[in-house]
Amino acid sequence: MSRRALLAGNWKMNGLRQDVRWLKVLAEAMPDFPVDIDIVLCPPATLIAQMAQECPDWLALGGQDCAAHAKGAYTGDISPVMLADLGCRYVIVGHSERRTGHAETDQKVCAKVEAARAAELIPIICVGESLEQREQGKAVSVITDQMIASLPGGMSAHAVVIAYEPVWAIGTGKTATPEDAQIMHQALRTAWPGEDGDALRLLYGGSVKPSNVFELMAQPDIDGALAGGASLEVKDFAALIRSLIVS
Ligand code: 13P
């Protein structure tokens, strides 16, 4: 089955209003051949409204996290309804920096996914093992358990994206080998609880760079990438786009 490739950039807590011009610079750097992949940028929430006004139609916006509720007394939180209202189509949920830094459990992630679905956003659910879990031989069970526990009942594979981000590879310059990443992605597809696992889009994240993305994308179960550091520089992000288009 052919799945449409997806490249997502996660700016994390980077970017000021002046950096909205990144959109214009990217548009100028885009390849002059058709872009038949999905491209998503997840800037900090503070920039979404301004970016939505300047966003070209080939780029979708996403949030980096959302609340598990549509509205209410949740000081500081941003609801998926608010993200959709700003023009977002996607939202990252369960990033390891949220799981560890904000004590997010699978149950919490699942509630956020449910809320995102209700707001008609596509959740990008992140899963990933720590180095310790990998060394204990638990990597596959950790990520498949995380995925299953983060999914509300009846989730369609068309309505969600799963990102495999090994914790030890995030921001470290270390990347899973393409072969190892393939094993992990294949395990996630096999563990998908529905009948439609072939349609599930699986991204790799963790020190993705223009120099390693092509080999990763050549793996049969890797459908795209979730880039952190490499999404901040237009030059690198444009190079990732080119690699995904040709792979
Ligand atoms: P880096 O690409 O900077 O390693 O970050 C990956 C990530 O966490 C994307 O969500």
mmCIF file of C-alpha atoms and ligand atoms in Angstrom:
data_model
loop_
_atom_site.group_PDB
_atom_site.id
_atom_site.type_symbol
_atom_site.label_atom_id
_atom_site.label_comp_id
_atom_site.label_asym_id
_atom_site.label_seq_id
_atom_site.Cartn_x
_atom_site.Cartn_y
_atom_site.Cartn_z
ATOM 1 C CA MET A 1 0.000 0.000 0.000
ATOM 2 C CA SER A 2 1.346 3.426 -0.798
ATOM 3 C CA ARG A 3 1.155 5.903 2.025
ATOM 4 C CA ARG A 4 1.621 9.630 1.489
ATOM 5 C CA ALA A 5 4.919 10.803 2.973
ATOM 6 C CA LEU A 6 4.801 13.364 5.762
ATOM 7 C CA LEU A 7 7.495 15.698 7.022
ATOM 8 C CA ALA A 8 6.822 17.528 10.270
ATOM 9 C CA GLY A 9 8.972 20.154 11.926
ATOM 10 C CA ASN A 10 8.817 20.682 15.683
ATOM 11 C CA TRP A 11 10.283 24.016 16.682
ATOM 12 C CA LYS A 12 9.887 23.193 20.390
ATOM 13 C CA MET A 13 10.401 26.333 22.533
ATOM 14 C CA ASN A 14 12.137 28.292 19.798
ATOM 15 C CA GLY A 15 11.002 31.210 17.681
ATOM 16 C CA LEU A 16 10.017 34.827 18.127
ATOM 17 C CA ARG A 17 7.710 36.933 15.956
ATOM 18 C CA GLN A 18 10.602 37.909 13.736
ATOM 19 C CA ASP A 19 11.065 34.237 12.849
ATOM 20 C CA VAL A 20 7.720 34.078 11.057
ATOM 21 C CA ARG A 21 9.668 35.165 7.993
ATOM 22 C CA TRP A 22 10.981 31.561 7.947
ATOM 23 C CA LEU A 23 7.798 30.798 5.960
ATOM 24 C CA LYS A 24 8.700 33.235 3.208
ATOM 25 C CA VAL A 25 12.302 32.073 3.049
ATOM 26 C CA LEU A 26 11.141 28.439 2.866
ATOM 27 C CA ALA A 27 8.737 29.245 0.031
ATOM 28 C CA GLU A 28 11.664 30.747 -1.901
ATOM 29 C CA ALA A 29 13.804 27.668 -1.222
ATOM 30 C CA MET A 30 11.151 25.167 -2.256
ATOM 31 C CA PRO A 31 11.881 22.821 -5.133
ATOM 32 C CA ASP A 32 10.367 23.812 -8.456
ATOM 33 C CA PHE A 33 8.896 20.334 -8.959
ATOM 34 C CA PRO A 34 5.531 19.243 -7.513
ATOM 35 C CA VAL A 35 5.426 18.730 -3.785
ATOM 36 C CA ASP A 36 3.383 15.568 -3.393
ATOM 37 C CA ILE A 37 4.063 15.054 0.300
ATOM 38 C CA ASP A 38 2.415 16.483 3.413
ATOM 39 C CA ILE A 39 4.479 19.152 5.159
ATOM 40 C CA VAL A 40 3.623 20.250 8.689
ATOM 41 C CA LEU A 41 5.185 22.886 10.896
ATOM 42 C CA CYS A 42 4.580 22.937 14.642
ATOM 43 C CA PRO A 43 5.779 26.321 15.888
ATOM 44 C CA PRO A 44 5.323 27.504 19.469
ATOM 45 C CA ALA A 45 1.692 28.383 20.189
ATOM 46 C CA THR A 46 2.566 32.078 20.375
ATOM 47 C CA LEU A 47 3.356 32.168 16.642
ATOM 48 C CA ILE A 48 0.499 30.096 15.239
ATOM 49 C CA ALA A 49 -1.958 32.927 14.624
ATOM 50 C CA GLN A 50 0.590 35.055 12.768
ATOM 51 C CA MET A 51 1.869 32.073 10.801
ATOM 52 C CA ALA A 52 -1.644 31.011 9.829
ATOM 53 C CA GLN A 53 -2.069 34.325 8.040
ATOM 54 C CA GLU A 54 1.079 33.853 6.004
ATOM 55 C CA CYS A 55 1.042 30.103 5.537
ATOM 56 C CA PRO A 56 1.204 28.781 1.970
ATOM 57 C CA ASP A 57 -1.391 26.141 1.082
ATOM 58 C CA TRP A 58 1.222 23.348 0.830
ATOM 59 C CA LEU A 59 2.146 23.747 4.493
ATOM 60 C CA ALA A 60 -0.107 22.698 7.371
ATOM 61 C CA LEU A 61 0.302 24.003 10.898
ATOM 62 C CA GLY A 62 0.229 21.962 14.079
ATOM 63 C CA GLY A 63 0.366 22.514 17.812
ATOM 64 C CA GLN A 64 3.108 20.971 19.956
ATOM 65 C CA ASP A 65 0.704 19.792 22.641
ATOM 66 C CA CYS A 66 -2.919 20.297 23.634
ATOM 67 C CA ALA A 67 -5.123 20.011 26.667
ATOM 68 C CA ALA A 68 -7.367 17.000 27.169
ATOM 69 C CA HIS A 69 -10.410 19.279 27.331
ATOM 70 C CA ALA A 70 -12.151 21.575 24.878
ATOM 71 C CA LYS A 71 -12.421 24.472 27.351
ATOM 72 C CA GLY A 72 -12.666 25.309 31.008
ATOM 73 C CA ALA A 73 -10.688 26.237 34.107
ATOM 74 C CA TYR A 74 -7.263 24.961 33.026
ATOM 75 C CA THR A 75 -4.917 27.910 33.491
ATOM 76 C CA GLY A 76 -2.113 27.986 30.978
ATOM 77 C CA ASP A 77 -3.402 25.134 28.829
ATOM 78 C CA ILE A 78 -4.347 25.380 25.164
ATOM 79 C CA SER A 79 -7.247 23.318 23.940
ATOM 80 C CA PRO A 80 -7.336 21.443 20.643
ATOM 81 C CA VAL A 81 -10.432 23.464 19.741
ATOM 82 C CA MET A 82 -8.349 26.641 20.074
ATOM 83 C CA LEU A 83 -5.617 25.176 17.864
ATOM 84 C CA ALA A 84 -8.174 24.212 15.232
ATOM 85 C CA ASP A 85 -9.680 27.686 15.495
ATOM 86 C CA LEU A 86 -6.262 29.164 14.631
ATOM 87 C CA GLY A 87 -6.050 26.997 11.533
ATOM 88 C CA CYS A 88 -4.036 24.027 12.834
ATOM 89 C CA ARG A 89 -4.686 20.637 11.263
ATOM 90 C CA TYR A 90 -2.314 18.577 13.419
ATOM 91 C CA VAL A 91 -1.124 18.425 17.018
ATOM 92 C CA ILE A 92 1.850 16.608 18.538
ATOM 93 C CA VAL A 93 0.816 14.613 21.597
ATOM 94 C CA GLY A 94 2.920 12.630 24.066
ATOM 95 C CA HIS A 95 6.311 13.999 23.061
ATOM 96 C CA SER A 96 8.978 12.552 25.366
ATOM 97 C CA GLU A 97 9.776 16.069 26.585
ATOM 98 C CA ARG A 98 6.167 16.256 27.817
ATOM 99 C CA ARG A 99 6.120 12.703 29.140
ATOM 100 C CA THR A 100 9.244 13.294 31.243
ATOM 101 C CA GLY A 101 9.154 17.056 31.922
ATOM 102 C CA HIS A 102 5.408 17.225 32.599
ATOM 103 C CA ALA A 103 4.744 13.727 33.938
ATOM 104 C CA GLU A 104 2.392 12.812 31.095
ATOM 105 C CA THR A 105 1.203 9.248 31.354
ATOM 106 C CA ASP A 106 -0.193 7.137 28.519
ATOM 107 C CA GLN A 107 -3.652 7.700 30.005
ATOM 108 C CA LYS A 108 -3.173 11.465 29.828
ATOM 109 C CA VAL A 109 -1.882 11.189 26.279
ATOM 110 C CA CYS A 110 -4.906 9.067 25.361
ATOM 111 C CA ALA A 111 -7.273 11.721 26.744
ATOM 112 C CA LYS A 112 -5.467 14.378 24.706
ATOM 113 C CA VAL A 113 -5.716 12.248 21.573
ATOM 114 C CA GLU A 114 -9.446 11.870 22.177
ATOM 115 C CA ALA A 115 -9.822 15.641 22.607
ATOM 116 C CA ALA A 116 -7.761 16.289 19.467
ATOM 117 C CA ARG A 117 -9.917 13.859 17.504
ATOM 118 C CA ALA A 118 -13.079 15.600 18.733
ATOM 119 C CA ALA A 119 -11.619 18.902 17.467
ATOM 120 C CA GLU A 120 -10.906 17.247 14.087
ATOM 121 C CA LEU A 121 -7.151 17.598 14.482
ATOM 122 C CA ILE A 122 -4.806 14.804 13.421
ATOM 123 C CA PRO A 123 -2.767 13.816 16.483
ATOM 124 C CA ILE A 124 0.893 12.961 15.945
ATOM 125 C CA ILE A 125 1.426 10.591 18.867
ATOM 126 C CA CYS A 126 5.057 10.235 19.922
ATOM 127 C CA VAL A 127 6.426 7.035 21.396
ATOM 128 C CA GLY A 128 9.987 6.082 22.218
ATOM 129 C CA GLU A 129 12.170 4.107 24.576
ATOM 130 C CA SER A 130 14.963 5.373 26.829
ATOM 131 C CA LEU A 131 18.530 4.114 26.478
ATOM 132 C CA GLU A 132 18.114 2.079 29.647
ATOM 133 C CA GLN A 133 14.972 0.377 28.301
ATOM 134 C CA ARG A 134 16.781 -0.351 25.040
ATOM 135 C CA GLU A 135 19.756 -1.865 26.852
ATOM 136 C CA GLN A 136 17.357 -4.061 28.808
ATOM 137 C CA GLY A 137 15.932 -5.389 25.539
ATOM 138 C CA LYS A 138 12.550 -3.781 26.176
ATOM 139 C CA ALA A 139 12.491 -1.250 23.326
ATOM 140 C CA VAL A 140 9.821 -2.945 21.197
ATOM 141 C CA SER A 141 7.461 -3.704 24.070
ATOM 142 C CA VAL A 142 7.842 -0.184 25.507
ATOM 143 C CA ILE A 143 6.853 1.563 22.280
ATOM 144 C CA THR A 144 4.075 -0.802 21.263
ATOM 145 C CA ASP A 145 2.594 -0.596 24.774
ATOM 146 C CA GLN A 146 2.833 3.214 24.654
ATOM 147 C CA MET A 147 1.078 3.328 21.297
ATOM 148 C CA ILE A 148 -1.756 1.022 22.296
ATOM 149 C CA ALA A 149 -2.322 2.755 25.647
ATOM 150 C CA SER A 150 -2.361 6.166 23.938
ATOM 151 C CA LEU A 151 -5.124 5.233 21.492
ATOM 152 C CA PRO A 152 -8.770 5.823 22.303
ATOM 153 C CA GLY A 153 -11.112 3.081 21.100
ATOM 154 C CA GLY A 154 -12.077 2.956 17.448
ATOM 155 C CA MET A 155 -9.229 5.172 16.211
ATOM 156 C CA SER A 156 -8.849 4.995 12.458
ATOM 157 C CA ALA A 157 -5.307 4.676 11.082
ATOM 158 C CA HIS A 158 -6.240 7.447 8.643
ATOM 159 C CA ALA A 159 -6.961 9.878 11.479
ATOM 160 C CA VAL A 160 -3.671 9.619 13.369
ATOM 161 C CA VAL A 161 0.091 9.637 12.839
ATOM 162 C CA ILE A 162 2.563 7.785 15.082
ATOM 163 C CA ALA A 163 6.092 9.139 15.517
ATOM 164 C CA TYR A 164 8.795 6.808 16.789
ATOM 165 C CA GLU A 165 11.284 8.998 18.624
ATOM 166 C CA PRO A 166 13.868 7.068 20.637
ATOM 167 C CA VAL A 167 14.555 9.269 23.650
ATOM 168 C CA TRP A 168 18.315 8.693 23.385
ATOM 169 C CA ALA A 169 18.310 10.060 19.821
ATOM 170 C CA ILE A 170 16.482 13.346 20.486
ATOM 171 C CA GLY A 171 18.767 16.334 20.248
ATOM 172 C CA THR A 172 21.846 14.159 20.771
ATOM 173 C CA GLY A 173 23.112 13.791 17.214
ATOM 174 C CA LYS A 174 22.695 10.004 17.615
ATOM 175 C CA THR A 175 20.255 8.393 15.183
ATOM 176 C CA ALA A 176 18.848 4.895 15.112
ATOM 177 C CA THR A 177 20.354 2.965 12.220
ATOM 178 C CA PRO A 178 17.904 2.674 9.326
ATOM 179 C CA GLU A 179 17.703 -1.098 9.898
ATOM 180 C CA ASP A 180 16.955 -0.681 13.579
ATOM 181 C CA ALA A 181 14.423 2.061 12.939
ATOM 182 C CA GLN A 182 12.727 -0.233 10.408
ATOM 183 C CA ILE A 183 12.411 -2.991 13.027
ATOM 184 C CA MET A 184 10.744 -0.542 15.400
ATOM 185 C CA HIS A 185 8.387 0.866 12.778
ATOM 186 C CA GLN A 186 7.419 -2.576 11.589
ATOM 187 C CA ALA A 187 6.689 -3.581 15.187
ATOM 188 C CA LEU A 188 4.396 -0.566 15.571
ATOM 189 C CA ARG A 189 2.526 -1.368 12.367
ATOM 190 C CA THR A 190 2.132 -4.993 13.386
ATOM 191 C CA ALA A 191 0.877 -3.967 16.832
ATOM 192 C CA TRP A 192 -1.700 -1.516 15.436
ATOM 193 C CA PRO A 193 -4.965 -2.707 16.979
ATOM 194 C CA GLY A 194 -7.227 -2.109 13.959
ATOM 195 C CA GLU A 195 -7.559 -3.845 10.602
ATOM 196 C CA ASP A 196 -6.175 -0.815 8.790
ATOM 197 C CA GLY A 197 -2.523 -0.907 9.942
ATOM 198 C CA ASP A 198 -1.349 -0.722 6.321
ATOM 199 C CA ALA A 199 -2.729 2.811 6.128
ATOM 200 C CA LEU A 200 -0.997 3.997 9.315
ATOM 201 C CA ARG A 201 1.632 6.667 8.760
ATOM 202 C CA LEU A 202 4.742 6.171 10.865
ATOM 203 C CA LEU A 203 7.371 8.891 11.269
ATOM 204 C CA TYR A 204 10.909 8.623 12.553
ATOM 205 C CA GLY A 205 12.229 11.378 14.825
ATOM 206 C CA GLY A 206 15.529 11.850 16.639
ATOM 207 C CA SER A 207 18.431 13.810 15.131
ATOM 208 C CA VAL A 208 16.960 13.628 11.626
ATOM 209 C CA LYS A 209 19.207 15.584 9.257
ATOM 210 C CA PRO A 210 19.544 16.044 5.508
ATOM 211 C CA SER A 211 22.506 13.629 5.661
ATOM 212 C CA ASN A 212 20.579 10.704 7.191
ATOM 213 C CA VAL A 213 16.955 11.163 6.127
ATOM 214 C CA PHE A 214 17.249 9.494 2.756
ATOM 215 C CA GLU A 215 18.385 6.142 4.146
ATOM 216 C CA LEU A 216 15.720 6.255 6.836
ATOM 217 C CA MET A 217 13.016 6.993 4.276
ATOM 218 C CA ALA A 218 14.169 4.072 2.146
ATOM 219 C CA GLN A 219 12.860 1.681 4.813
ATOM 220 C CA PRO A 220 9.495 0.168 3.911
ATOM 221 C CA ASP A 221 7.688 1.065 7.142
ATOM 222 C CA ILE A 222 9.052 4.606 7.585
ATOM 223 C CA ASP A 223 6.637 7.070 5.995
ATOM 224 C CA GLY A 224 8.154 10.347 7.057
ATOM 225 C CA ALA A 225 10.126 12.276 9.614
ATOM 226 C CA LEU A 226 9.586 14.489 12.649
ATOM 227 C CA ALA A 227 12.505 16.891 12.794
ATOM 228 C CA GLY A 228 13.420 19.133 15.700
ATOM 229 C CA GLY A 229 16.715 20.974 15.257
ATOM 230 C CA ALA A 230 16.730 20.497 11.482
ATOM 231 C CA SER A 231 13.394 22.295 11.156
ATOM 232 C CA LEU A 232 14.749 25.550 12.546
ATOM 233 C CA GLU A 233 17.019 26.283 9.597
ATOM 234 C CA VAL A 234 15.246 26.751 6.278
ATOM 235 C CA LYS A 235 18.219 25.298 4.418
ATOM 236 C CA ASP A 236 17.994 22.013 6.334
ATOM 237 C CA PHE A 237 14.200 21.787 6.262
ATOM 238 C CA ALA A 238 14.136 22.431 2.508
ATOM 239 C CA ALA A 239 16.747 19.688 2.070
ATOM 240 C CA LEU A 240 14.538 17.302 4.074
ATOM 241 C CA ILE A 241 11.582 18.187 1.843
ATOM 242 C CA ARG A 242 13.623 17.412 -1.269
ATOM 243 C CA SER A 243 14.746 14.064 0.152
ATOM 244 C CA LEU A 244 11.200 13.053 1.029
ATOM 245 C CA ILE A 245 9.871 14.012 -2.373
ATOM 246 C CA VAL A 246 12.406 11.913 -4.237
ATOM 247 C CA SER A 247 12.419 8.936 -1.887
HETATM 248 P P1 13P B 1 15.860 16.602 17.116
HETATM 249 O O1 13P B 1 15.596 16.440 15.629
HETATM 250 O O2 13P B 1 16.382 17.955 17.456
HETATM 251 O O3 13P B 1 16.662 15.464 17.641
HETATM 252 O O4 13P B 1 14.429 16.531 17.832
HETATM 253 C C1 13P B 1 13.575 15.482 17.533
HETATM 254 C C2 13P B 1 12.267 15.739 18.151
HETATM 255 O O5 13P B 1 12.114 15.664 19.343
HETATM 256 C C3 13P B 1 11.157 16.130 17.265
HETATM 257 O O6 13P B 1 9.949 16.108 17.913
#
